[in-house]
Amino acid sequence: MARVRVSHADLSVGVPLQFPVYSVAGDLLLGRGYVIQKQDQIDRLIEMKAFRHEMRGDYRGIQNGRVFGILNTNTRTQSREIRSQGPVVTSFPAFTRGPEFFLLSLSRQEDVSFSANFVGTLKGQSLLVTVPQCADAFQPGIEVKGKIVVGRYIYMFHSRVQARVFEPFDILHIDLPVQATRQIFRRHLRVDVDLDARVIRNDMTTSGFDATIVNLSIGGMGISVPEADLMVGEHFRISLRLPAGDGFGSSLMLTGIVRNASVRGAHHKVFGVELQGLSDQERASLQNYIFDIATSLSSTPN
């Protein structure tokens, strides 16, 4: 579909856009249905020679009412589940496919943890897991602490090694926990971080500018941008590198949209950003990092 340059006649403050707006390079700037907040935004779009589709189409308006998830509506987004403000004590989860993550540490040495592979359960008796051969401290009678991810929760529990069988495979038998401490992990769990990042706008007018990620979740982040201003609803890319162990791990280039802004000082704003279009690898990298932070298994981010 052909694109034409936007004009003042196409844009109005307080009126939802009937079309998406693109930069000269073809990158999405504002989505269909976005409500322009001030005249400065219109002037900026005209100045950068932004484009729209030649055929506008009919905009049907934003519907009122309760919604679930992340949708572009004018009502407050609500969760299907009442969000807990902190960890809660609950029954140990039942699962058939096994947890996605399983970490074990000695109760007296929690700063050293080992990744365990879930093998199965003996009904009502024990969990069966494998640990690296170097984890020779896991012997019968030793008290351990475990952390697992099941569904959208992290479960933290205490247990005891029943037995260790070396043949034909090195397998630990651990007392089946009765209860665990549960904390929301997916979507609603947000961890405080301090990560350097680089914001690249889609308008192609700048080479990018420095930012600091101050909090992070699977679906979004808060970024501090002292020397620049972003528009609510603006699409952009953000480059970052996640710490891992003694060095740095995955380098990510993510796509986001600004959802809100809060002032933290005379020249300091924090923007709430929704992440979009995460690949499986990007999602896995974020999950691993947030898991480490939430369970205090990694050092403080640089």
Short mmCIF file of C-alpha atoms in Angstrom, two decimals:
data_model
loop_
_atom_site.label_atom_id
_atom_site.label_comp_id
_atom_site.label_asym_id
_atom_site.label_seq_id
_atom_site.Cartn_x
_atom_site.Cartn_y
_atom_site.Cartn_z
CA MET A 1 0.00 0.00 0.00
CA ALA A 2 1.34 3.43 -0.95
CA ARG A 3 2.31 5.90 1.72
CA VAL A 4 1.86 9.65 1.74
CA ARG A 5 3.39 12.30 3.93
CA VAL A 6 1.25 13.32 6.91
CA SER A 7 -0.07 16.87 7.06
CA HIS A 8 -1.61 19.06 9.73
CA ALA A 9 -5.03 18.11 8.33
CA ASP A 10 -4.37 14.46 9.23
CA LEU A 11 -3.45 15.09 12.86
CA SER A 12 -5.43 16.52 15.76
CA VAL A 13 -4.77 16.76 19.48
CA GLY A 14 -7.04 14.46 21.48
CA VAL A 15 -8.30 12.49 18.46
CA PRO A 16 -7.26 8.84 17.90
CA LEU A 17 -5.16 8.26 14.80
CA GLN A 18 -7.04 6.51 11.99
CA PHE A 19 -3.78 5.12 10.62
CA PRO A 20 -0.28 4.13 11.74
CA VAL A 21 2.47 6.72 11.29
CA TYR A 22 5.90 5.75 9.94
CA SER A 23 9.32 7.38 9.72
CA VAL A 24 11.04 8.10 6.40
CA ALA A 25 12.89 4.80 6.82
CA GLY A 26 9.61 2.91 7.22
CA ASP A 27 9.84 2.28 10.97
CA LEU A 28 6.62 2.48 12.99
CA LEU A 29 6.39 5.66 15.07
CA LEU A 30 2.77 5.70 16.31
CA GLY A 31 0.18 2.94 16.10
CA ARG A 32 -3.39 3.20 14.84
CA GLY A 33 -5.63 4.45 17.65
CA TYR A 34 -2.91 6.44 19.42
CA VAL A 35 -4.20 9.72 20.89
CA ILE A 36 -1.89 12.69 20.33
CA GLN A 37 -1.45 14.60 23.58
CA LYS A 38 -0.10 17.98 22.50
CA GLN A 39 0.61 20.20 19.50
CA ASP A 40 4.36 19.72 19.89
CA GLN A 41 3.95 16.09 18.88
CA ILE A 42 2.19 17.09 15.67
CA ASP A 43 4.85 19.68 14.85
CA ARG A 44 7.56 17.10 15.38
CA LEU A 45 5.91 14.57 13.06
CA ILE A 46 5.57 17.20 10.34
CA GLU A 47 9.18 18.30 10.81
CA MET A 48 10.52 14.75 10.45
CA LYS A 49 8.37 14.23 7.31
CA ALA A 50 6.50 11.24 8.69
CA PHE A 51 4.30 9.06 6.45
CA ARG A 52 0.93 7.31 6.67
CA HIS A 53 -0.91 4.82 4.45
CA GLU A 54 -2.68 6.37 1.47
CA MET A 55 -5.99 4.70 2.37
CA ARG A 56 -6.89 5.68 5.91
CA GLY A 57 -9.66 3.19 6.68
CA ASP A 58 -12.31 3.73 9.31
CA TYR A 59 -11.34 3.97 12.94
CA ARG A 60 -14.03 2.38 15.11
CA GLY A 61 -13.00 3.97 18.36
CA ILE A 62 -11.77 2.62 21.66
CA GLN A 63 -14.31 0.51 23.50
CA ASN A 64 -15.02 1.04 27.17
CA GLY A 65 -15.19 -1.76 29.69
CA ARG A 66 -12.94 -4.05 31.69
CA VAL A 67 -10.14 -5.74 29.81
CA PHE A 68 -7.55 -8.35 30.64
CA GLY A 69 -3.95 -8.27 29.51
CA ILE A 70 -2.24 -5.48 27.62
CA LEU A 71 -4.74 -3.81 25.29
CA ASN A 72 -5.06 -0.31 23.90
CA THR A 73 -8.17 0.85 25.74
CA ASN A 74 -9.11 3.80 27.88
CA THR A 75 -9.90 1.68 30.93
CA ARG A 76 -7.62 0.34 33.61
CA THR A 77 -6.04 -2.99 32.72
CA GLN A 78 -6.89 -5.64 35.30
CA SER A 79 -5.47 -9.04 36.07
CA ARG A 80 -7.54 -12.20 36.21
CA GLU A 81 -5.85 -12.94 39.52
CA ILE A 82 -5.58 -10.70 42.55
CA ARG A 83 -1.93 -9.76 42.71
CA SER A 84 -0.07 -10.67 45.88
CA GLN A 85 2.12 -7.94 47.35
CA GLY A 86 4.73 -10.46 48.42
CA PRO A 87 5.58 -14.13 48.94
CA VAL A 88 2.87 -16.39 50.38
CA VAL A 89 3.13 -19.82 52.02
CA THR A 90 1.26 -22.49 50.08
CA SER A 91 1.25 -26.21 49.34
CA PHE A 92 4.11 -27.58 47.30
CA PRO A 93 2.98 -27.63 43.65
CA ALA A 94 2.00 -30.78 41.82
CA PHE A 95 3.41 -31.06 38.30
CA THR A 96 3.67 -33.71 35.62
CA ARG A 97 6.15 -32.21 33.17
CA GLY A 98 8.55 -30.89 35.79
CA PRO A 99 9.63 -27.34 36.66
CA GLU A 100 11.36 -25.13 34.10
CA PHE A 101 14.14 -24.21 36.55
CA PHE A 102 15.39 -26.20 39.53
CA LEU A 103 18.16 -24.87 41.78
CA LEU A 104 19.50 -26.51 44.95
CA SER A 105 21.76 -25.13 47.67
CA LEU A 106 22.94 -26.35 51.06
CA SER A 107 21.01 -24.79 53.93
CA ARG A 108 24.27 -23.72 55.57
CA GLN A 109 25.84 -22.48 52.32
CA GLU A 110 23.11 -20.70 50.36
CA ASP A 111 25.54 -18.59 48.34
CA VAL A 112 26.58 -21.68 46.34
CA SER A 113 23.78 -23.14 44.22
CA PHE A 114 23.65 -25.92 41.65
CA SER A 115 21.34 -26.35 38.70
CA ALA A 116 19.43 -29.61 39.07
CA ASN A 117 17.60 -31.64 36.44
CA PHE A 118 14.20 -32.94 37.50
CA VAL A 119 13.85 -36.69 36.93
CA GLY A 120 10.53 -37.51 38.58
CA THR A 121 8.79 -38.18 41.88
CA LEU A 122 8.06 -41.14 44.12
CA LYS A 123 4.46 -40.42 45.02
CA GLY A 124 4.18 -39.02 48.51
CA GLN A 125 7.83 -39.71 49.27
CA SER A 126 10.54 -37.90 47.33
CA LEU A 127 11.71 -35.79 44.42
CA LEU A 128 14.32 -37.32 42.13
CA VAL A 129 16.87 -34.92 40.65
CA THR A 130 20.36 -34.98 39.20
CA VAL A 131 23.13 -32.57 40.20
CA PRO A 132 26.66 -32.04 38.85
CA GLN A 133 29.27 -34.54 40.05
CA CYS A 134 31.19 -31.69 41.68
CA ALA A 135 28.28 -31.23 44.11
CA ASP A 136 29.66 -33.90 46.42
CA ALA A 137 28.35 -32.14 49.54
CA PHE A 138 24.81 -33.36 48.80
CA GLN A 139 24.88 -36.47 50.96
CA PRO A 140 22.10 -38.32 52.87
CA GLY A 141 20.81 -36.33 55.84
CA ILE A 142 21.98 -32.95 54.53
CA GLU A 143 19.38 -30.17 54.68
CA VAL A 144 18.90 -28.28 51.43
CA LYS A 145 16.99 -25.33 50.03
CA GLY A 146 15.41 -25.40 46.61
CA LYS A 147 13.98 -22.90 44.14
CA ILE A 148 11.83 -23.91 41.19
CA VAL A 149 9.73 -22.19 38.55
CA VAL A 150 6.36 -23.77 37.79
CA GLY A 151 3.93 -21.89 35.59
CA ARG A 152 4.06 -18.24 36.58
CA TYR A 153 5.44 -18.73 40.09
CA ILE A 154 8.73 -19.21 41.88
CA TYR A 155 8.51 -21.74 44.71
CA MET A 156 11.14 -21.76 47.49
CA PHE A 157 11.26 -24.69 49.89
CA HIS A 158 13.31 -26.57 52.51
CA SER A 159 14.04 -30.27 52.25
CA ARG A 160 16.51 -33.04 53.14
CA VAL A 161 18.54 -35.48 51.07
CA GLN A 162 17.16 -38.99 51.64
CA ALA A 163 19.68 -40.87 49.53
CA ARG A 164 22.15 -40.52 46.69
CA VAL A 165 22.31 -43.28 44.09
CA PHE A 166 25.34 -43.29 41.79
CA GLU A 167 24.46 -46.20 39.48
CA PRO A 168 23.52 -46.19 36.70
CA PHE A 169 23.13 -42.40 37.11
CA ASP A 170 23.94 -39.95 39.91
CA ILE A 171 20.48 -39.19 41.35
CA LEU A 172 19.43 -37.48 44.58
CA HIS A 173 16.32 -38.55 46.47
CA ILE A 174 14.96 -35.49 48.31
CA ASP A 175 12.12 -35.44 50.83
CA LEU A 176 8.95 -34.34 49.06
CA PRO A 177 8.17 -30.89 50.54
CA VAL A 178 4.76 -30.34 52.09
CA GLN A 179 4.72 -26.58 51.65
CA ALA A 180 6.67 -23.84 49.91
CA THR A 181 6.88 -20.07 49.71
CA ARG A 182 5.36 -18.88 46.45
CA GLN A 183 6.02 -15.62 44.63
CA ILE A 184 4.56 -14.40 41.34
CA PHE A 185 7.20 -14.54 38.61
CA ARG A 186 5.60 -14.01 35.22
CA ARG A 187 4.13 -10.72 34.04
CA HIS A 188 3.56 -9.28 37.48
CA LEU A 189 6.96 -9.77 39.14
CA ARG A 190 9.19 -6.75 38.58
CA VAL A 191 12.75 -6.60 39.90
CA ASP A 192 14.84 -3.51 40.57
CA VAL A 193 17.96 -3.35 38.41
CA ASP A 194 20.60 -0.85 37.36
CA LEU A 195 21.53 -1.65 33.76
CA ASP A 196 23.12 0.61 31.18
CA ALA A 197 21.27 0.71 27.87
CA ARG A 198 21.10 2.57 24.59
CA VAL A 199 17.82 3.91 23.19
CA ILE A 200 17.50 4.16 19.40
CA ARG A 201 14.54 6.16 18.15
CA ASN A 202 12.71 5.14 14.99
CA ASP A 203 12.74 8.67 13.58
CA MET A 204 16.36 8.25 12.43
CA THR A 205 17.18 11.81 13.53
CA THR A 206 19.67 10.73 16.21
CA SER A 207 22.21 7.97 16.64
CA GLY A 208 20.66 7.09 19.99
CA PHE A 209 21.22 8.15 23.58
CA ASP A 210 22.16 6.57 26.88
CA ALA A 211 19.55 5.33 29.33
CA THR A 212 19.42 3.34 32.56
CA ILE A 213 17.02 0.45 33.09
CA VAL A 214 15.78 0.80 36.67
CA ASN A 215 13.33 -2.12 36.80
CA LEU A 216 12.59 -5.11 34.60
CA SER A 217 9.95 -7.77 33.99
CA ILE A 218 9.22 -10.22 31.20
CA GLY A 219 6.72 -7.83 29.64
CA GLY A 220 8.29 -4.44 30.25
CA MET A 221 10.78 -2.18 31.97
CA GLY A 222 11.27 1.23 33.51
CA ILE A 223 13.99 3.36 31.91
CA SER A 224 15.58 6.56 33.16
CA VAL A 225 16.51 9.02 30.42
CA PRO A 226 18.08 12.16 31.93
CA GLU A 227 19.00 13.94 28.69
CA ALA A 228 16.12 13.18 26.32
CA ASP A 229 12.34 13.09 26.15
CA LEU A 230 10.16 10.30 24.80
CA MET A 231 6.51 10.52 23.81
CA VAL A 232 3.91 8.26 25.38
CA GLY A 233 3.00 5.84 22.60
CA GLU A 234 6.35 6.17 20.83
CA HIS A 235 7.95 3.02 19.40
CA PHE A 236 11.71 2.60 19.73
CA ARG A 237 14.51 0.04 20.14
CA ILE A 238 16.70 -0.44 23.18
CA SER A 239 20.08 -2.17 23.29
CA LEU A 240 21.37 -3.75 26.51
CA ARG A 241 23.62 -6.48 27.85
CA LEU A 242 22.57 -8.66 30.77
CA PRO A 243 25.12 -9.43 33.51
CA ALA A 244 25.94 -13.11 33.98
CA GLY A 245 28.23 -14.41 36.72
CA ASP A 246 31.56 -12.57 36.73
CA GLY A 247 31.02 -10.97 33.33
CA PHE A 248 28.29 -10.10 30.84
CA GLY A 249 25.91 -12.48 29.14
CA SER A 250 23.39 -11.97 26.37
CA SER A 251 23.39 -8.82 24.24
CA LEU A 252 19.81 -7.89 23.36
CA MET A 253 18.18 -5.46 20.95
CA LEU A 254 14.55 -5.16 22.05
CA THR A 255 11.55 -3.30 20.67
CA GLY A 256 9.36 -1.29 23.02
CA ILE A 257 6.59 1.26 23.23
CA VAL A 258 6.35 3.99 25.88
CA ARG A 259 3.21 3.53 27.99
CA ASN A 260 3.68 6.16 30.72
CA ALA A 261 6.11 8.67 32.15
CA SER A 262 6.81 9.88 35.69
CA VAL A 263 8.92 12.82 36.82
CA ARG A 264 11.63 12.00 39.39
CA GLY A 265 13.42 15.35 39.34
CA ALA A 266 13.76 18.67 37.55
CA HIS A 267 15.52 17.05 34.59
CA HIS A 268 14.87 13.39 35.26
CA LYS A 269 12.05 11.18 33.97
CA VAL A 270 11.33 7.48 34.21
CA PHE A 271 9.37 5.93 31.35
CA GLY A 272 7.29 2.78 31.62
CA VAL A 273 7.96 0.64 28.55
CA GLU A 274 6.04 -2.33 27.19
CA LEU A 275 8.24 -4.86 25.36
CA GLN A 276 6.90 -6.19 22.08
CA GLY A 277 7.67 -9.07 19.76
CA LEU A 278 10.14 -10.92 21.98
CA SER A 279 11.77 -13.92 20.34
CA ASP A 280 11.99 -17.21 22.24
CA GLN A 281 15.70 -16.61 22.87
CA GLU A 282 15.14 -13.05 24.13
CA ARG A 283 12.35 -14.21 26.43
CA ALA A 284 14.51 -17.02 27.79
CA SER A 285 17.42 -14.63 28.46
CA LEU A 286 15.16 -12.23 30.36
CA GLN A 287 13.56 -15.08 32.32
CA ASN A 288 16.94 -16.44 33.40
CA TYR A 289 18.17 -13.02 34.52
CA ILE A 290 14.98 -12.09 36.39
CA PHE A 291 14.97 -15.51 38.04
CA ASP A 292 18.49 -14.92 39.36
CA ILE A 293 17.65 -11.44 40.66
CA ALA A 294 14.33 -12.46 42.23
CA THR A 295 15.87 -15.35 44.13
CA SER A 296 19.03 -13.44 45.09
CA LEU A 297 21.29 -15.89 43.30
CA SER A 298 23.25 -13.36 41.27
CA SER A 299 25.31 -10.41 42.35
CA THR A 300 23.92 -6.91 42.23
CA PRO A 301 23.72 -5.74 38.60
CA ASN A 302 26.39 -3.34 37.42
#
